[in-house]
Amino acid sequence: MSLGKDRYSLPRTYKRVETAKGKARPELKKFGWDTLGCADEFDLPPLKDNIQRVDGRTISVDEFRRDFERPRIPVILTGLTENWPAEDKWTLARLSKKYRNQNFKCGEDDDGNSVKMKMKYYHDYMLNNIDDSPLYIFDSSFAERRKTKKLSDDYTVPKFFVDDLFHYADNKKRPPHRWFVMGPPRSGTAIHIDPLGTSAWNSLIKGHKRWVLLPPNAPRELVKPMAHEKGKHPDEAITWFQTVYKRVRSPGWSKEFAPIECRQGPGETMFVPAGWWHVVINEDHTVAVTHNYCSVENIHIVWPKTVRGRPKLSKHWLKRLTEQRPEVLDIIKSSSEVPLYNMNDSSSDSSSSSSSSDSSSDESESEESESRVSNGARKRRFEEQESGCPEKMSVHYFSNSLA
Ligand SMILES: O=C(O)CCC(=O)C(=O)O
Ligand SMILES: [Fe+2]
């Protein structure tokens, strides 16, 4: 059925792709990656675009906070990428030339290690694969690697998102927060809530993404594929769009949990407020950048989750915020589930958390480099916390709650 080696342009692509696939999704070895024939048959239902769009060039930061960030309303900001070098530089042709021999993360193995592929092979794969749910570049260390860090000069963090309070934590200690994202049609991100109560922005440079967002209080049993819907790709966007999508669009779906949907086009920046479920599928070849952040508007959500999930980081962060942003302490105090004075107490790791392995999860992520910088990895992105967050961050951050 599949053309195998002949499908690709470069002589080594087939081998490299097979190796990456074997690590990222060993369970597909027997079943195969293109067995469902989605490349031939899969069509998304007609679009019902009902998201608000606002011109990012004319709305002020205060207006954005008042109208969208504070009330946690999703919105697409237009016009923000207008002068970004990425507009010219992030074509497939230019990226695949400039970063030809650089490795990018396109998956994660069962032990949480990044699965990487050289850009030249990924590019060939991206253009020529017929996989049902293809490998997806979701790389959070691009800005830290000598030969790929220039990518971060190609865009500017929009003014609405500049005040990221995690910025006060040491860069090595803070959770992964930025991802270079590139993938073919049918690749995407399964339904999830972003980790640690962070909000996100996602600027699309090339191609089109279909998004569905559901409110934070939508019941997880209804928004995630049920056992009989999971099939061979239980944690993939394509499965969601083939199953749950019908449910959330049916007349029986509660108005309270009404979906917000759109097709995001080039130059559009999606704002995903803290706590919202979202699922994304690429309609064509896409290139994007996304950041997660903590601001004065969501720190009341981020703080208690960080204390639980990342106790050691929370102490370090509190110290820095006390020194440099004392005005946010009141918000922290009123959102905190434990008295802040307990935070210096050596017993607080266990007393402040729901699980005795909190501190070890914090230890394991605070130093290591590979998995802490990883997102996009199938595993990391989809493994869930008790509270229902699959991860943009490494699975190691949350090993406490995955147990
Ligand atoms: O562009 C995408 O695939 C969505 C990414 C996303 O939701 C995430 O990284 O949390
Ligand atoms: Fe997300």
Short mmCIF file of C-alpha atoms and ligand atoms in Angstrom, two decimals:
data_model
loop_
_atom_site.label_atom_id
_atom_site.label_comp_id
_atom_site.label_asym_id
_atom_site.label_seq_id
_atom_site.Cartn_x
_atom_site.Cartn_y
_atom_site.Cartn_z
CA MET A 1 0.00 0.00 0.00
CA SER A 2 2.63 2.47 1.04
CA LEU A 3 5.38 3.37 -1.40
CA GLY A 4 7.91 2.84 1.36
CA LYS A 5 11.35 4.13 0.54
CA ASP A 6 10.34 5.57 -2.82
CA ARG A 7 8.00 8.03 -1.27
CA TYR A 8 10.79 10.35 -0.17
CA SER A 9 13.27 12.54 -2.03
CA LEU A 10 16.38 11.97 0.04
CA PRO A 11 17.96 8.52 0.19
CA ARG A 12 18.11 8.47 3.99
CA THR A 13 14.70 9.90 4.85
CA TYR A 14 12.91 6.56 4.98
CA LYS A 15 15.42 5.14 7.47
CA ARG A 16 15.43 8.22 9.66
CA VAL A 17 11.67 8.38 9.71
CA GLU A 18 11.38 4.68 10.58
CA THR A 19 13.79 5.12 13.48
CA ALA A 20 11.93 8.15 14.84
CA LYS A 21 8.57 6.43 14.48
CA GLY A 22 9.82 3.31 16.25
CA LYS A 23 10.78 5.42 19.26
CA ALA A 24 7.86 7.82 19.30
CA ARG A 25 5.05 5.32 18.76
CA PRO A 26 6.32 1.76 19.04
CA GLU A 27 2.74 0.52 19.40
CA LEU A 28 2.12 1.33 15.72
CA LYS A 29 4.81 -1.03 14.46
CA LYS A 30 2.34 -3.79 13.62
CA PHE A 31 -0.69 -1.71 12.77
CA GLY A 32 1.14 0.81 10.61
CA TRP A 33 1.01 4.59 10.33
CA ASP A 34 -1.14 4.98 7.23
CA THR A 35 -3.54 2.04 7.65
CA LEU A 36 -6.65 4.18 8.18
CA GLY A 37 -6.13 5.98 4.89
CA CYS A 38 -6.84 9.41 6.39
CA ALA A 39 -4.58 11.06 3.81
CA ASP A 40 -7.06 9.93 1.14
CA GLU A 41 -10.33 10.12 2.95
CA PHE A 42 -10.35 12.38 5.95
CA ASP A 43 -12.30 15.62 5.58
CA LEU A 44 -13.17 18.00 8.35
CA PRO A 45 -16.83 18.97 8.72
CA PRO A 46 -17.64 22.44 7.35
CA LEU A 47 -16.23 25.24 9.43
CA LYS A 48 -18.38 27.16 11.90
CA ASP A 49 -16.03 30.00 12.69
CA ASN A 50 -17.44 31.76 15.75
CA ILE A 51 -14.37 33.21 17.47
CA GLN A 52 -13.95 36.93 18.01
CA ARG A 53 -11.20 38.59 16.01
CA VAL A 54 -9.62 41.84 17.10
CA ASP A 55 -6.98 43.96 15.41
CA GLY A 56 -3.89 43.51 17.57
CA ARG A 57 -2.42 46.71 16.17
CA THR A 58 -5.13 48.93 17.57
CA ILE A 59 -6.29 47.32 20.83
CA SER A 60 -4.37 48.49 23.91
CA VAL A 61 -2.87 46.19 26.53
CA ASP A 62 -5.41 47.47 29.08
CA GLU A 63 -8.30 46.77 26.72
CA PHE A 64 -6.98 43.29 25.97
CA ARG A 65 -6.74 42.56 29.70
CA ARG A 66 -10.18 43.94 30.44
CA ASP A 67 -12.02 42.38 27.50
CA PHE A 68 -10.26 39.02 27.06
CA GLU A 69 -7.57 38.08 29.55
CA ARG A 70 -9.43 38.87 32.79
CA PRO A 71 -12.76 37.32 31.72
CA ARG A 72 -10.81 34.45 30.08
CA ILE A 73 -12.37 34.81 26.63
CA PRO A 74 -10.54 33.26 23.66
CA VAL A 75 -9.78 35.66 20.82
CA ILE A 76 -7.72 35.87 17.65
CA LEU A 77 -5.48 38.91 17.46
CA THR A 78 -4.75 39.94 13.89
CA GLY A 79 -1.89 41.92 12.42
CA LEU A 80 0.68 41.16 15.11
CA THR A 81 3.13 39.29 12.89
CA GLU A 82 3.20 41.95 10.19
CA ASN A 83 6.77 43.03 10.65
CA TRP A 84 8.22 39.79 11.87
CA PRO A 85 11.18 38.49 9.87
CA ALA A 86 9.45 35.08 10.23
CA GLU A 87 6.91 36.18 7.64
CA ASP A 88 9.62 35.88 4.98
CA LYS A 89 12.00 33.47 6.63
CA TRP A 90 9.68 30.72 7.81
CA THR A 91 8.82 29.21 4.47
CA LEU A 92 9.41 25.47 4.26
CA ALA A 93 12.03 26.05 1.58
CA ARG A 94 14.03 28.57 3.62
CA LEU A 95 13.74 26.75 6.94
CA SER A 96 14.76 23.47 5.40
CA LYS A 97 17.76 25.11 3.82
CA LYS A 98 18.96 27.17 6.75
CA TYR A 99 18.44 24.52 9.45
CA ARG A 100 19.12 21.57 7.18
CA ASN A 101 21.38 19.63 9.50
CA GLN A 102 19.86 20.74 12.79
CA ASN A 103 17.89 18.31 14.86
CA PHE A 104 14.35 19.24 15.90
CA LYS A 105 12.18 17.41 18.34
CA CYS A 106 9.28 15.61 16.69
CA GLY A 107 8.26 13.19 19.42
CA GLU A 108 9.10 11.65 22.76
CA ASP A 109 9.88 8.08 23.69
CA ASP A 110 8.37 6.09 26.52
CA ASP A 111 11.09 7.24 28.91
CA GLY A 112 10.44 10.89 28.18
CA ASN A 113 13.47 11.38 25.92
CA SER A 114 13.13 13.61 22.90
CA VAL A 115 12.87 11.97 19.51
CA LYS A 116 14.61 14.20 17.01
CA MET A 117 15.07 14.42 13.30
CA LYS A 118 17.27 16.60 11.12
CA MET A 119 15.30 19.34 9.41
CA LYS A 120 16.18 18.05 5.94
CA TYR A 121 14.61 14.67 6.69
CA TYR A 122 11.62 16.12 8.51
CA HIS A 123 11.01 18.48 5.58
CA ASP A 124 11.05 15.55 3.16
CA TYR A 125 8.73 13.61 5.48
CA MET A 126 6.42 16.58 5.92
CA LEU A 127 5.95 17.00 2.18
CA ASN A 128 5.64 13.35 1.25
CA ASN A 129 4.10 11.35 4.10
CA ILE A 130 0.61 9.88 3.99
CA ASP A 131 0.41 9.04 7.71
CA ASP A 132 -2.92 9.14 9.50
CA SER A 133 -1.47 11.23 12.35
CA PRO A 134 1.99 12.36 11.29
CA LEU A 135 4.99 13.21 13.45
CA TYR A 136 4.91 16.88 14.47
CA ILE A 137 7.81 19.20 15.27
CA PHE A 138 7.12 20.70 18.68
CA ASP A 139 10.44 21.95 19.90
CA SER A 140 10.89 23.92 23.11
CA SER A 141 14.68 24.21 23.16
CA PHE A 142 15.16 25.94 19.82
CA ALA A 143 16.05 29.22 21.54
CA GLU A 144 18.71 27.57 23.69
CA ARG A 145 20.61 25.67 21.01
CA ARG A 146 23.49 27.54 19.38
CA LYS A 147 22.49 26.69 15.82
CA THR A 148 18.75 27.22 16.11
CA LYS A 149 18.51 30.12 18.54
CA LYS A 150 18.35 32.62 15.65
CA LEU A 151 14.75 31.50 15.17
CA SER A 152 13.88 33.58 18.20
CA ASP A 153 15.06 36.74 16.41
CA ASP A 154 12.41 36.12 13.76
CA TYR A 155 9.48 37.10 15.99
CA THR A 156 8.66 39.45 18.86
CA VAL A 157 6.57 38.60 21.89
CA PRO A 158 3.43 40.74 21.41
CA LYS A 159 3.06 43.54 23.98
CA PHE A 160 0.04 41.80 25.55
CA PHE A 161 2.20 38.89 26.65
CA VAL A 162 5.49 40.54 27.55
CA ASP A 163 4.88 40.65 31.30
CA ASP A 164 5.47 36.95 31.94
CA LEU A 165 5.95 36.51 35.68
CA PHE A 166 7.83 33.22 35.18
CA HIS A 167 10.52 35.42 33.67
CA TYR A 168 11.60 36.25 37.25
CA ALA A 169 12.53 32.61 37.89
CA ASP A 170 15.93 31.43 36.64
CA ASN A 171 15.64 30.43 33.02
CA LYS A 172 16.90 26.93 33.79
CA LYS A 173 14.36 26.46 36.56
CA ARG A 174 11.28 27.80 34.88
CA PRO A 175 9.05 25.39 32.98
CA PRO A 176 9.46 25.19 29.17
CA HIS A 177 7.57 28.11 27.76
CA ARG A 178 8.19 28.53 24.02
CA TRP A 179 7.86 26.15 21.13
CA PHE A 180 8.70 26.20 17.45
CA VAL A 181 5.91 24.24 15.78
CA MET A 182 5.87 22.76 12.27
CA GLY A 183 3.80 20.00 10.75
CA PRO A 184 1.93 18.59 7.76
CA PRO A 185 -1.81 18.14 7.21
CA ARG A 186 -3.46 15.88 9.85
CA SER A 187 -0.76 16.54 12.44
CA GLY A 188 -1.90 18.45 15.49
CA THR A 189 -2.45 18.51 19.20
CA ALA A 190 -5.02 16.36 21.00
CA ILE A 191 -7.56 17.85 23.38
CA HIS A 192 -5.88 19.26 26.49
CA ILE A 193 -5.66 22.08 28.99
CA ASP A 194 -2.30 23.84 29.13
CA PRO A 195 -0.20 23.07 32.20
CA LEU A 196 0.11 24.92 35.49
CA GLY A 197 -2.83 27.20 34.76
CA THR A 198 -0.85 29.13 32.17
CA SER A 199 -2.40 30.95 29.24
CA ALA A 200 -0.94 30.75 25.76
CA TRP A 201 -0.56 32.66 22.54
CA ASN A 202 0.02 30.88 19.26
CA SER A 203 1.04 32.84 16.15
CA LEU A 204 0.62 31.07 12.86
CA ILE A 205 3.10 32.10 10.19
CA LYS A 206 2.26 29.67 7.38
CA GLY A 207 -0.72 27.45 6.64
CA HIS A 208 -4.04 26.92 8.42
CA LYS A 209 -5.01 25.35 11.72
CA ARG A 210 -8.47 24.28 12.77
CA TRP A 211 -9.10 24.97 16.47
CA VAL A 212 -11.88 23.92 18.80
CA LEU A 213 -11.90 25.41 22.31
CA LEU A 214 -14.20 24.33 25.14
CA PRO A 215 -14.74 26.14 28.43
CA PRO A 216 -12.79 25.12 31.54
CA ASN A 217 -15.86 23.61 33.21
CA ALA A 218 -16.70 21.26 30.29
CA PRO A 219 -16.67 17.71 31.74
CA ARG A 220 -13.57 15.76 30.85
CA GLU A 221 -15.57 12.53 30.19
CA LEU A 222 -17.44 14.35 27.45
CA VAL A 223 -14.62 16.32 25.85
CA LYS A 224 -12.16 13.44 25.60
CA PRO A 225 -12.65 10.45 23.32
CA MET A 226 -14.50 7.68 25.16
CA ALA A 227 -13.08 4.14 25.35
CA HIS A 228 -14.94 3.01 22.24
CA GLU A 229 -13.83 6.13 20.32
CA LYS A 230 -10.11 5.88 21.00
CA GLY A 231 -9.10 3.44 18.24
CA LYS A 232 -5.46 3.16 17.25
CA HIS A 233 -4.67 6.81 17.85
CA PRO A 234 -6.19 7.48 21.27
CA ASP A 235 -4.22 10.64 21.95
CA GLU A 236 -4.15 12.28 18.56
CA ALA A 237 -6.01 15.28 17.20
CA ILE A 238 -7.31 13.33 14.20
CA THR A 239 -9.20 10.96 16.49
CA TRP A 240 -10.88 13.84 18.30
CA PHE A 241 -12.02 15.41 15.06
CA GLN A 242 -13.43 12.04 13.93
CA THR A 243 -15.32 11.38 17.16
CA VAL A 244 -15.84 14.03 19.85
CA TYR A 245 -16.24 16.82 17.30
CA LYS A 246 -19.65 15.43 16.32
CA ARG A 247 -20.69 15.38 19.95
CA VAL A 248 -19.79 18.99 20.75
CA ARG A 249 -21.60 20.12 17.60
CA SER A 250 -24.75 18.08 18.18
CA PRO A 251 -27.98 19.82 19.25
CA GLY A 252 -27.86 17.88 22.53
CA TRP A 253 -24.56 19.49 23.59
CA SER A 254 -25.13 21.84 26.53
CA LYS A 255 -25.03 25.55 25.66
CA GLU A 256 -23.02 26.01 28.80
CA PHE A 257 -20.09 24.25 27.17
CA ALA A 258 -20.56 25.66 23.68
CA PRO A 259 -17.44 25.24 21.56
CA ILE A 260 -15.52 28.15 20.09
CA GLU A 261 -14.21 27.19 16.69
CA CYS A 262 -12.13 28.70 13.95
CA ARG A 263 -9.75 28.27 11.10
CA GLN A 264 -6.61 30.19 12.05
CA GLY A 265 -4.82 31.60 9.04
CA PRO A 266 -1.34 33.00 8.50
CA GLY A 267 -0.67 36.14 10.54
CA GLU A 268 -3.29 35.31 13.16
CA THR A 269 -2.45 34.94 16.84
CA MET A 270 -4.69 32.74 18.97
CA PHE A 271 -5.09 33.66 22.64
CA VAL A 272 -5.90 30.58 24.76
CA PRO A 273 -6.99 31.66 28.25
CA ALA A 274 -5.98 29.62 31.30
CA GLY A 275 -8.01 26.47 31.85
CA TRP A 276 -9.66 26.21 28.41
CA TRP A 277 -9.69 22.84 26.68
CA HIS A 278 -8.39 23.02 23.13
CA VAL A 279 -7.61 20.74 20.20
CA VAL A 280 -5.84 21.69 16.99
CA ILE A 281 -5.40 20.02 13.62
CA ASN A 282 -3.27 21.29 10.77
CA GLU A 283 -5.19 21.61 7.51
CA ASP A 284 -2.06 22.08 5.43
CA HIS A 285 1.66 22.60 6.04
CA THR A 286 1.96 24.92 9.01
CA VAL A 287 4.72 26.81 10.79
CA ALA A 288 3.95 28.53 14.09
CA VAL A 289 5.39 29.75 17.36
CA THR A 290 3.65 29.46 20.70
CA HIS A 291 4.43 30.67 24.22
CA ASN A 292 2.83 29.88 27.56
CA TYR A 293 2.94 32.52 30.24
CA CYS A 294 1.83 33.64 33.69
CA SER A 295 0.60 37.21 34.04
CA VAL A 296 -1.03 39.33 36.73
CA GLU A 297 -4.34 38.15 35.28
CA ASN A 298 -3.81 34.40 35.66
CA ILE A 299 -1.33 34.09 38.53
CA HIS A 300 -4.21 33.31 40.89
CA ILE A 301 -4.68 30.12 38.85
CA VAL A 302 -1.00 29.43 38.18
CA TRP A 303 0.21 29.88 41.76
CA PRO A 304 -1.64 27.06 43.56
CA LYS A 305 -0.93 24.66 40.68
CA THR A 306 2.77 25.52 40.78
CA VAL A 307 2.94 24.97 44.54
CA ARG A 308 1.38 21.53 44.07
CA GLY A 309 3.16 20.45 40.91
CA ARG A 310 6.49 22.24 41.24
CA PRO A 311 7.05 22.92 44.96
CA LYS A 312 10.74 23.67 44.68
CA LEU A 313 10.26 26.03 41.78
CA SER A 314 7.43 27.75 43.65
CA LYS A 315 9.75 28.63 46.53
CA HIS A 316 12.45 29.99 44.27
CA TRP A 317 9.86 31.90 42.26
CA LEU A 318 8.20 33.36 45.37
CA LYS A 319 11.54 34.68 46.55
CA ARG A 320 12.17 36.38 43.21
CA LEU A 321 8.66 37.81 43.00
CA THR A 322 8.95 39.12 46.56
CA GLU A 323 12.14 40.93 45.61
CA GLN A 324 11.13 42.15 42.19
CA ARG A 325 7.32 42.18 41.93
CA PRO A 326 6.08 42.66 45.50
CA GLU A 327 2.74 43.97 44.25
CA VAL A 328 1.69 40.48 43.11
CA LEU A 329 2.11 38.99 46.59
CA ASP A 330 -1.43 39.88 47.57
CA ILE A 331 -2.80 37.88 44.63
CA ILE A 332 -0.51 34.99 45.49
CA LYS A 333 -1.61 35.05 49.12
CA SER A 334 -5.28 35.08 48.39
CA SER A 335 -5.00 32.29 45.81
CA SER A 336 -2.76 30.13 47.97
CA GLU A 337 -4.04 26.91 49.45
CA VAL A 338 -1.27 26.89 52.07
CA PRO A 339 0.04 29.77 54.22
CA LEU A 340 3.05 31.29 52.50
CA TYR A 341 5.12 31.22 55.66
CA ASN A 342 5.03 27.42 55.40
CA MET A 343 6.94 27.62 52.18
CA ASN A 344 10.32 27.84 53.84
CA ASP A 345 9.51 24.96 56.09
CA SER A 346 11.34 21.82 54.96
CA SER A 347 8.18 19.78 55.47
CA SER A 348 6.18 21.95 53.15
CA ASP A 349 6.84 19.90 50.04
CA SER A 350 4.73 17.10 51.33
CA SER A 351 2.28 19.15 53.35
CA SER A 352 1.53 21.48 50.50
CA SER A 353 0.99 18.82 47.95
CA SER A 354 -1.38 16.09 47.19
CA SER A 355 1.34 13.58 46.58
CA SER A 356 4.46 12.55 48.41
CA SER A 357 6.43 12.43 45.21
CA ASP A 358 6.02 16.13 44.48
CA SER A 359 9.49 17.02 45.56
CA SER A 360 11.07 14.30 43.50
CA SER A 361 9.19 15.43 40.44
CA ASP A 362 10.52 18.87 41.06
CA GLU A 363 14.04 17.59 41.53
CA SER A 364 13.94 15.54 38.38
CA GLU A 365 12.90 18.39 36.17
CA SER A 366 14.78 21.25 37.65
CA GLU A 367 18.18 20.24 36.35
CA GLU A 368 17.85 17.94 33.44
CA SER A 369 17.86 19.40 30.00
CA GLU A 370 16.29 17.03 27.52
CA SER A 371 12.87 16.42 28.86
CA ARG A 372 12.43 19.73 30.58
CA VAL A 373 12.79 21.39 27.25
CA SER A 374 10.41 19.12 25.57
CA ASN A 375 6.94 19.63 24.45
CA GLY A 376 5.15 18.53 21.47
CA ALA A 377 6.18 15.15 22.36
CA ARG A 378 3.21 12.95 22.01
CA LYS A 379 3.71 11.67 25.48
CA ARG A 380 4.25 14.93 27.16
CA ARG A 381 1.55 16.76 25.40
CA PHE A 382 -1.10 14.25 26.15
CA GLU A 383 -0.36 12.70 29.43
CA GLU A 384 -2.67 14.16 31.97
CA GLN A 385 -2.64 15.51 35.41
CA GLU A 386 -5.41 14.64 37.78
CA SER A 387 -6.79 18.05 37.05
CA GLY A 388 -6.84 17.32 33.38
CA CYS A 389 -3.80 18.97 31.90
CA PRO A 390 -1.84 17.17 29.30
CA GLU A 391 1.44 18.73 29.01
CA LYS A 392 3.09 21.36 27.07
CA MET A 393 5.73 20.68 29.64
CA SER A 394 7.75 17.61 30.27
CA VAL A 395 6.07 14.60 31.75
CA HIS A 396 8.71 14.79 34.45
CA TYR A 397 7.21 17.92 35.84
CA PHE A 398 4.12 16.08 36.69
CA SER A 399 5.26 12.64 37.56
CA ASN A 400 3.68 13.27 40.94
CA SER A 401 0.25 13.44 39.47
CA LEU A 402 0.69 10.86 36.77
CA ALA A 403 1.17 8.07 39.25
O1 LIG B 1 -0.42 24.44 17.31
C1 LIG B 1 -0.81 23.49 17.96
O2 LIG B 1 -0.69 22.32 17.57
C2 LIG B 1 -1.43 23.73 19.31
C3 LIG B 1 -0.44 23.77 20.38
C4 LIG B 1 -0.97 23.73 21.78
O3 LIG B 1 -2.10 23.78 22.06
C5 LIG B 1 -0.03 23.61 22.85
O4 LIG B 1 1.16 23.60 22.59
O5 LIG B 1 -0.42 23.56 24.02
FE FE B 2 -2.21 23.97 24.32
#
